[in-house]
Amino acid sequence: MSEAAVGAPATRFWFPGASVWRQGNWILRAALIVGLGLVLITLAAPLIAPFDPTDQSLISRLRPPLGFERYKDGYLLGTDELGRDILTRCIYGLRLTFALALAGAVIGLLIGGTLGLVSGIAGGRTDDAIMGLVDAQIAIPMTLVALLILSVFGSTIEVIVFVLGLYGWEQFARILRAEVKKLKQMPFVEAARAAGAAPLRIALRHILPNVVSPMVVQFTLNFSNIVIWESTLSFLGLGVQPPTATLGSMVGTGRDYLPTAPWIVLAPAMTILLLTFAVQILGDWLRDRADVRLRSR
């Protein structure tokens, strides 16, 4: 055996959440397990779902979950008012809700982050114009905006993603603008400006790394809020239309059966709770890791 082979360290197994597991407490580890589990469920939905999410069986309608009377074999979480499997619809609903919330949060980050960065760096009339747009967005109820857009263009997936992307972008803009204006007065930014650095270089090299932390926090908050917002739209009949399942639409359609068949609402509601819990806890950890000011201590 060669000397290099003898002295080589043992290979350590690595996965994307390894550092979270090593450095976090039990709450963070629980959030990591829940988050990875939910992501795996969304990726493997066609493989693990026991039924088709649109299959109906009126003979089996409103059957309770495992452990209760009238439970029907195979329907672990029971059935809804049309005899559809709750577990299957939760799996597919989680998949679509996760995709919609992620797409909406990314769009909001891109819109608000870009406008906030431009507003903070440019100042003057540009700043006034962008902040006027932000104030208008805050003043107009988002429900009315969503109702107008969805009534004109329809409740297609593309339109719903656009509407969800409009939710909360003004918070990104305001936070980033405030951070940029504060950082512009810092000595390292003034030194870069005095050295002749271009505004674009100052923004990308010196300002953006220092605003990652608040943007991560706002992104996780916005993601969770968009999950609830999508549920609100579905509750009002403005979201993804039946028979396609989202977690919000399942809660909305099951509200009439809450006294007699609470499992129709409890299963998707608990899934929403687990999803928002994992995102919030992991977002707090990511904020601490991304904050250059905390790393320098």
CSV table of C-alpha atoms in Angstrom, one decimal:
chain,number,residue,atom,x,y,z
A,1,MET,CA,0.0,0.0,0.0
A,2,SER,CA,1.4,3.4,-0.9
A,3,GLU,CA,2.2,6.1,1.6
A,4,ALA,CA,-0.3,8.4,0.1
A,5,ALA,CA,-3.0,5.9,0.6
A,6,VAL,CA,-2.0,5.3,4.2
A,7,GLY,CA,-2.0,8.9,5.1
A,8,ALA,CA,-5.1,9.9,3.2
A,9,PRO,CA,-8.0,11.0,5.5
A,10,ALA,CA,-11.2,9.1,5.5
A,11,THR,CA,-13.8,10.4,3.1
A,12,ARG,CA,-16.6,12.2,5.0
A,13,PHE,CA,-20.1,11.8,3.6
A,14,TRP,CA,-21.6,15.2,2.6
A,15,PHE,CA,-25.0,16.4,1.7
A,16,PRO,CA,-26.4,19.9,1.3
A,17,GLY,CA,-27.7,20.2,4.9
A,18,ALA,CA,-24.6,18.7,6.6
A,19,SER,CA,-23.4,22.0,8.0
A,20,VAL,CA,-26.9,22.8,9.3
A,21,TRP,CA,-27.0,19.4,11.1
A,22,ARG,CA,-23.6,19.8,12.7
A,23,GLN,CA,-24.0,23.4,13.8
A,24,GLY,CA,-27.7,23.6,14.6
A,25,ASN,CA,-29.8,22.9,17.7
A,26,TRP,CA,-32.6,20.4,17.7
A,27,ILE,CA,-35.2,22.9,16.3
A,28,LEU,CA,-32.9,23.6,13.4
A,29,ARG,CA,-32.4,19.9,12.8
A,30,ALA,CA,-36.1,19.2,13.0
A,31,ALA,CA,-36.7,22.0,10.4
A,32,LEU,CA,-34.0,20.5,8.2
A,33,ILE,CA,-35.6,17.0,8.3
A,34,VAL,CA,-39.1,18.5,7.7
A,35,GLY,CA,-37.8,20.7,4.8
A,36,LEU,CA,-35.9,17.9,3.1
A,37,GLY,CA,-38.8,15.6,3.5
A,38,LEU,CA,-41.2,18.0,2.0
A,39,VAL,CA,-38.9,18.7,-1.0
A,40,LEU,CA,-38.5,14.9,-1.6
A,41,ILE,CA,-42.2,14.5,-1.5
A,42,THR,CA,-42.7,17.2,-4.1
A,43,LEU,CA,-40.1,15.6,-6.3
A,44,ALA,CA,-41.4,12.1,-6.0
A,45,ALA,CA,-45.1,12.9,-6.0
A,46,PRO,CA,-46.0,10.7,-9.0
A,47,LEU,CA,-44.1,7.8,-7.5
A,48,ILE,CA,-45.4,7.8,-3.9
A,49,ALA,CA,-49.0,9.0,-4.3
A,50,PRO,CA,-51.3,6.0,-3.9
A,51,PHE,CA,-54.0,7.3,-6.3
A,52,ASP,CA,-54.6,9.8,-9.0
A,53,PRO,CA,-55.5,13.2,-7.3
A,54,THR,CA,-58.6,13.6,-9.5
A,55,ASP,CA,-60.0,10.1,-9.1
A,56,GLN,CA,-63.5,10.2,-7.5
A,57,SER,CA,-65.5,7.5,-5.7
A,58,LEU,CA,-68.8,8.8,-4.4
A,59,ILE,CA,-69.3,5.4,-2.6
A,60,SER,CA,-66.2,6.2,-0.5
A,61,ARG,CA,-66.9,9.9,0.2
A,62,LEU,CA,-66.1,11.4,3.6
A,63,ARG,CA,-64.4,8.3,4.9
A,64,PRO,CA,-62.3,9.1,8.0
A,65,PRO,CA,-58.5,8.5,8.4
A,66,LEU,CA,-56.9,5.3,9.7
A,67,GLY,CA,-58.0,4.4,13.2
A,68,PHE,CA,-61.6,5.6,13.0
A,69,GLU,CA,-64.8,3.8,12.2
A,70,ARG,CA,-65.8,3.6,8.5
A,71,TYR,CA,-62.1,3.7,7.5
A,72,LYS,CA,-61.5,2.3,4.1
A,73,ASP,CA,-58.4,0.4,3.3
A,74,GLY,CA,-55.8,2.4,1.4
A,75,TYR,CA,-57.1,5.8,2.3
A,76,LEU,CA,-54.8,6.6,5.2
A,77,LEU,CA,-55.9,10.2,5.7
A,78,GLY,CA,-59.5,9.6,4.6
A,79,THR,CA,-61.4,11.0,1.7
A,80,ASP,CA,-63.1,14.3,0.8
A,81,GLU,CA,-66.6,15.1,-0.3
A,82,LEU,CA,-66.1,13.6,-3.7
A,83,GLY,CA,-64.3,10.4,-2.5
A,84,ARG,CA,-60.9,11.6,-3.5
A,85,ASP,CA,-57.9,10.5,-1.4
A,86,ILE,CA,-56.8,13.2,0.9
A,87,LEU,CA,-53.2,11.9,1.2
A,88,THR,CA,-52.8,12.0,-2.6
A,89,ARG,CA,-54.2,15.4,-2.9
A,90,CYS,CA,-52.0,16.7,-0.1
A,91,ILE,CA,-48.9,15.4,-1.9
A,92,TYR,CA,-49.9,17.0,-5.2
A,93,GLY,CA,-51.2,20.1,-3.5
A,94,LEU,CA,-47.9,20.5,-1.7
A,95,ARG,CA,-46.0,20.2,-5.0
A,96,LEU,CA,-48.0,22.9,-6.7
A,97,THR,CA,-48.2,25.2,-3.6
A,98,PHE,CA,-44.4,25.0,-3.2
A,99,ALA,CA,-43.8,25.8,-6.8
A,100,LEU,CA,-46.2,28.7,-6.8
A,101,ALA,CA,-44.8,30.2,-3.6
A,102,LEU,CA,-41.2,29.8,-4.7
A,103,ALA,CA,-41.9,31.4,-8.1
A,104,GLY,CA,-43.8,34.2,-6.5
A,105,ALA,CA,-41.2,34.9,-3.9
A,106,VAL,CA,-38.4,34.9,-6.6
A,107,ILE,CA,-40.3,37.4,-8.8
A,108,GLY,CA,-41.0,39.6,-5.8
A,109,LEU,CA,-37.3,39.6,-4.9
A,110,LEU,CA,-36.2,40.4,-8.4
A,111,ILE,CA,-38.7,43.3,-8.8
A,112,GLY,CA,-38.4,44.8,-5.4
A,113,GLY,CA,-34.6,44.1,-5.1
A,114,THR,CA,-33.8,45.8,-8.4
A,115,LEU,CA,-36.0,48.8,-7.7
A,116,GLY,CA,-34.7,49.2,-4.2
A,117,LEU,CA,-31.1,49.0,-5.3
A,118,VAL,CA,-31.6,51.5,-8.1
A,119,SER,CA,-33.6,53.8,-5.7
A,120,GLY,CA,-30.9,53.7,-3.0
A,121,ILE,CA,-28.0,54.3,-5.4
A,122,ALA,CA,-29.5,56.8,-7.8
A,123,GLY,CA,-31.4,59.0,-5.3
A,124,GLY,CA,-33.0,62.2,-6.4
A,125,ARG,CA,-36.0,62.0,-8.8
A,126,THR,CA,-35.4,58.3,-9.5
A,127,ASP,CA,-35.7,57.6,-5.8
A,128,ASP,CA,-38.9,59.7,-5.5
A,129,ALA,CA,-40.5,58.0,-8.4
A,130,ILE,CA,-39.7,54.5,-7.2
A,131,MET,CA,-40.9,55.3,-3.6
A,132,GLY,CA,-44.1,56.8,-5.0
A,133,LEU,CA,-44.7,53.5,-6.8
A,134,VAL,CA,-44.0,51.6,-3.5
A,135,ASP,CA,-46.4,53.9,-1.6
A,136,ALA,CA,-49.1,53.2,-4.3
A,137,GLN,CA,-48.6,49.5,-4.0
A,138,ILE,CA,-49.0,49.7,-0.2
A,139,ALA,CA,-52.1,51.9,-0.4
A,140,ILE,CA,-54.0,49.7,-2.9
A,141,PRO,CA,-55.4,46.5,-1.3
A,142,MET,CA,-53.7,43.5,-2.9
A,143,THR,CA,-57.0,41.6,-3.0
A,144,LEU,CA,-58.5,44.2,-5.3
A,145,VAL,CA,-55.4,44.1,-7.6
A,146,ALA,CA,-55.6,40.3,-7.7
A,147,LEU,CA,-59.3,40.3,-8.4
A,148,LEU,CA,-58.9,42.8,-11.3
A,149,ILE,CA,-56.0,40.9,-12.9
A,150,LEU,CA,-57.6,37.4,-12.5
A,151,SER,CA,-61.0,38.6,-13.7
A,152,VAL,CA,-59.4,40.1,-16.8
A,153,PHE,CA,-56.8,37.5,-17.7
A,154,GLY,CA,-58.3,34.4,-16.1
A,155,SER,CA,-57.0,32.1,-13.4
A,156,THR,CA,-54.3,30.3,-15.4
A,157,ILE,CA,-51.1,29.2,-13.7
A,158,GLU,CA,-49.1,31.9,-15.4
A,159,VAL,CA,-51.4,34.7,-14.3
A,160,ILE,CA,-51.5,33.3,-10.7
A,161,VAL,CA,-47.7,33.2,-10.6
A,162,PHE,CA,-47.6,36.8,-11.8
A,163,VAL,CA,-50.1,37.9,-9.1
A,164,LEU,CA,-48.2,36.1,-6.4
A,165,GLY,CA,-45.0,37.8,-7.6
A,166,LEU,CA,-46.6,41.2,-7.0
A,167,TYR,CA,-47.3,40.3,-3.4
A,168,GLY,CA,-44.7,41.8,-1.1
A,169,TRP,CA,-42.3,43.2,-3.6
A,170,GLU,CA,-42.6,46.6,-2.0
A,171,GLN,CA,-41.1,45.3,1.2
A,172,PHE,CA,-38.0,44.1,-0.7
A,173,ALA,CA,-37.7,47.6,-2.2
A,174,ARG,CA,-38.1,49.5,1.0
A,175,ILE,CA,-35.7,47.3,3.0
A,176,LEU,CA,-33.0,47.2,0.3
A,177,ARG,CA,-33.3,51.0,-0.3
A,178,ALA,CA,-32.8,51.7,3.4
A,179,GLU,CA,-29.8,49.3,3.6
A,180,VAL,CA,-28.2,50.8,0.5
A,181,LYS,CA,-28.6,54.4,1.7
A,182,LYS,CA,-26.9,53.4,5.0
A,183,LEU,CA,-24.1,51.5,3.3
A,184,LYS,CA,-23.4,54.4,0.9
A,185,GLN,CA,-22.1,56.4,3.9
A,186,MET,CA,-19.8,53.6,5.1
A,187,PRO,CA,-16.0,54.2,4.8
A,188,PHE,CA,-15.3,51.3,2.6
A,189,VAL,CA,-17.9,52.5,0.0
A,190,GLU,CA,-16.5,56.0,0.1
A,191,ALA,CA,-13.0,54.6,-0.3
A,192,ALA,CA,-14.1,52.6,-3.4
A,193,ARG,CA,-15.8,55.7,-4.8
A,194,ALA,CA,-12.7,57.8,-4.2
A,195,ALA,CA,-10.6,55.2,-5.9
A,196,GLY,CA,-12.7,55.7,-9.1
A,197,ALA,CA,-14.8,52.5,-8.9
A,198,ALA,CA,-17.9,52.6,-11.2
A,199,PRO,CA,-21.3,52.7,-9.6
A,200,LEU,CA,-22.2,49.3,-11.0
A,201,ARG,CA,-19.0,47.8,-9.4
A,202,ILE,CA,-19.7,49.5,-6.1
A,203,ALA,CA,-23.2,48.1,-6.1
A,204,LEU,CA,-22.2,44.5,-7.0
A,205,ARG,CA,-18.9,44.3,-5.2
A,206,HIS,CA,-19.4,46.3,-2.0
A,207,ILE,CA,-23.1,46.8,-1.4
A,208,LEU,CA,-24.9,43.6,-2.4
A,209,PRO,CA,-22.8,41.3,-0.2
A,210,ASN,CA,-23.9,43.4,2.8
A,211,VAL,CA,-27.6,43.3,2.1
A,212,VAL,CA,-27.9,39.5,1.6
A,213,SER,CA,-28.9,39.0,5.2
A,214,PRO,CA,-32.0,41.2,5.3
A,215,MET,CA,-33.0,40.0,1.8
A,216,VAL,CA,-32.8,36.3,3.0
A,217,VAL,CA,-35.0,37.1,6.0
A,218,GLN,CA,-37.5,39.0,3.9
A,219,PHE,CA,-37.5,36.2,1.3
A,220,THR,CA,-38.4,33.5,3.8
A,221,LEU,CA,-41.1,35.8,5.3
A,222,ASN,CA,-42.5,36.5,1.8
A,223,PHE,CA,-42.4,32.8,0.9
A,224,SER,CA,-44.5,31.9,4.0
A,225,ASN,CA,-46.9,34.8,3.4
A,226,ILE,CA,-47.3,33.8,-0.3
A,227,VAL,CA,-48.3,30.3,0.8
A,228,ILE,CA,-51.0,31.9,3.0
A,229,TRP,CA,-51.9,34.4,0.2
A,230,GLU,CA,-52.4,31.6,-2.3
A,231,SER,CA,-54.7,29.9,0.3
A,232,THR,CA,-56.6,33.1,0.6
A,233,LEU,CA,-57.1,33.4,-3.2
A,234,SER,CA,-58.2,29.8,-3.4
A,235,PHE,CA,-60.6,30.3,-0.5
A,236,LEU,CA,-62.2,33.2,-2.5
A,237,GLY,CA,-62.3,31.1,-5.6
A,238,LEU,CA,-59.6,33.1,-7.4
A,239,GLY,CA,-56.7,30.6,-7.2
A,240,VAL,CA,-56.0,27.5,-9.1
A,241,GLN,CA,-59.3,26.1,-10.3
A,242,PRO,CA,-60.7,22.6,-9.6
A,243,PRO,CA,-60.0,19.8,-9.9
A,244,THR,CA,-56.3,20.8,-9.6
A,245,ALA,CA,-55.3,20.6,-5.9
A,246,THR,CA,-53.3,23.1,-3.9
A,247,LEU,CA,-53.1,23.1,-0.2
A,248,GLY,CA,-55.1,26.4,0.0
A,249,SER,CA,-57.8,25.2,-2.3
A,250,MET,CA,-58.2,22.0,-0.2
A,251,VAL,CA,-58.6,24.1,3.0
A,252,GLY,CA,-61.1,26.4,1.1
A,253,THR,CA,-63.3,23.6,-0.2
A,254,GLY,CA,-63.2,21.6,3.0
A,255,ARG,CA,-64.4,24.5,5.3
A,256,ASP,CA,-68.1,23.5,4.7
A,257,TYR,CA,-67.4,20.0,6.1
A,258,LEU,CA,-65.3,21.1,9.1
A,259,PRO,CA,-67.9,20.1,11.7
A,260,THR,CA,-68.5,16.6,10.3
A,261,ALA,CA,-65.2,15.8,8.4
A,262,PRO,CA,-62.4,17.9,9.9
A,263,TRP,CA,-59.7,15.7,8.3
A,264,ILE,CA,-60.4,17.4,5.0
A,265,VAL,CA,-59.1,20.7,6.4
A,266,LEU,CA,-56.6,19.4,9.0
A,267,ALA,CA,-54.4,17.5,6.7
A,268,PRO,CA,-53.6,20.3,4.2
A,269,ALA,CA,-53.6,22.9,7.0
A,270,MET,CA,-50.9,20.9,8.9
A,271,THR,CA,-48.9,20.6,5.7
A,272,ILE,CA,-49.0,24.4,5.3
A,273,LEU,CA,-47.8,24.7,8.9
A,274,LEU,CA,-44.9,22.3,8.4
A,275,LEU,CA,-43.9,24.1,5.2
A,276,THR,CA,-43.9,27.5,6.7
A,277,PHE,CA,-42.1,26.3,9.9
A,278,ALA,CA,-39.2,24.7,7.9
A,279,VAL,CA,-38.8,27.8,5.7
A,280,GLN,CA,-38.7,30.2,8.6
A,281,ILE,CA,-36.3,28.3,10.7
A,282,LEU,CA,-33.9,27.5,7.9
A,283,GLY,CA,-34.2,31.1,6.7
A,284,ASP,CA,-33.0,32.4,10.0
A,285,TRP,CA,-30.0,30.1,9.9
A,286,LEU,CA,-29.2,31.1,6.4
A,287,ARG,CA,-29.4,34.7,7.3
A,288,ASP,CA,-26.8,34.2,10.0
A,289,ARG,CA,-24.5,32.4,7.6
A,290,ALA,CA,-24.9,35.0,4.9
A,291,ASP,CA,-24.4,38.0,7.0
A,292,VAL,CA,-20.9,39.2,6.4
A,293,ARG,CA,-21.0,41.3,9.6
A,294,LEU,CA,-21.7,38.3,11.7
A,295,ARG,CA,-18.9,36.2,10.0
A,296,SER,CA,-16.4,38.9,10.7
A,297,ARG,CA,-16.8,38.8,14.4
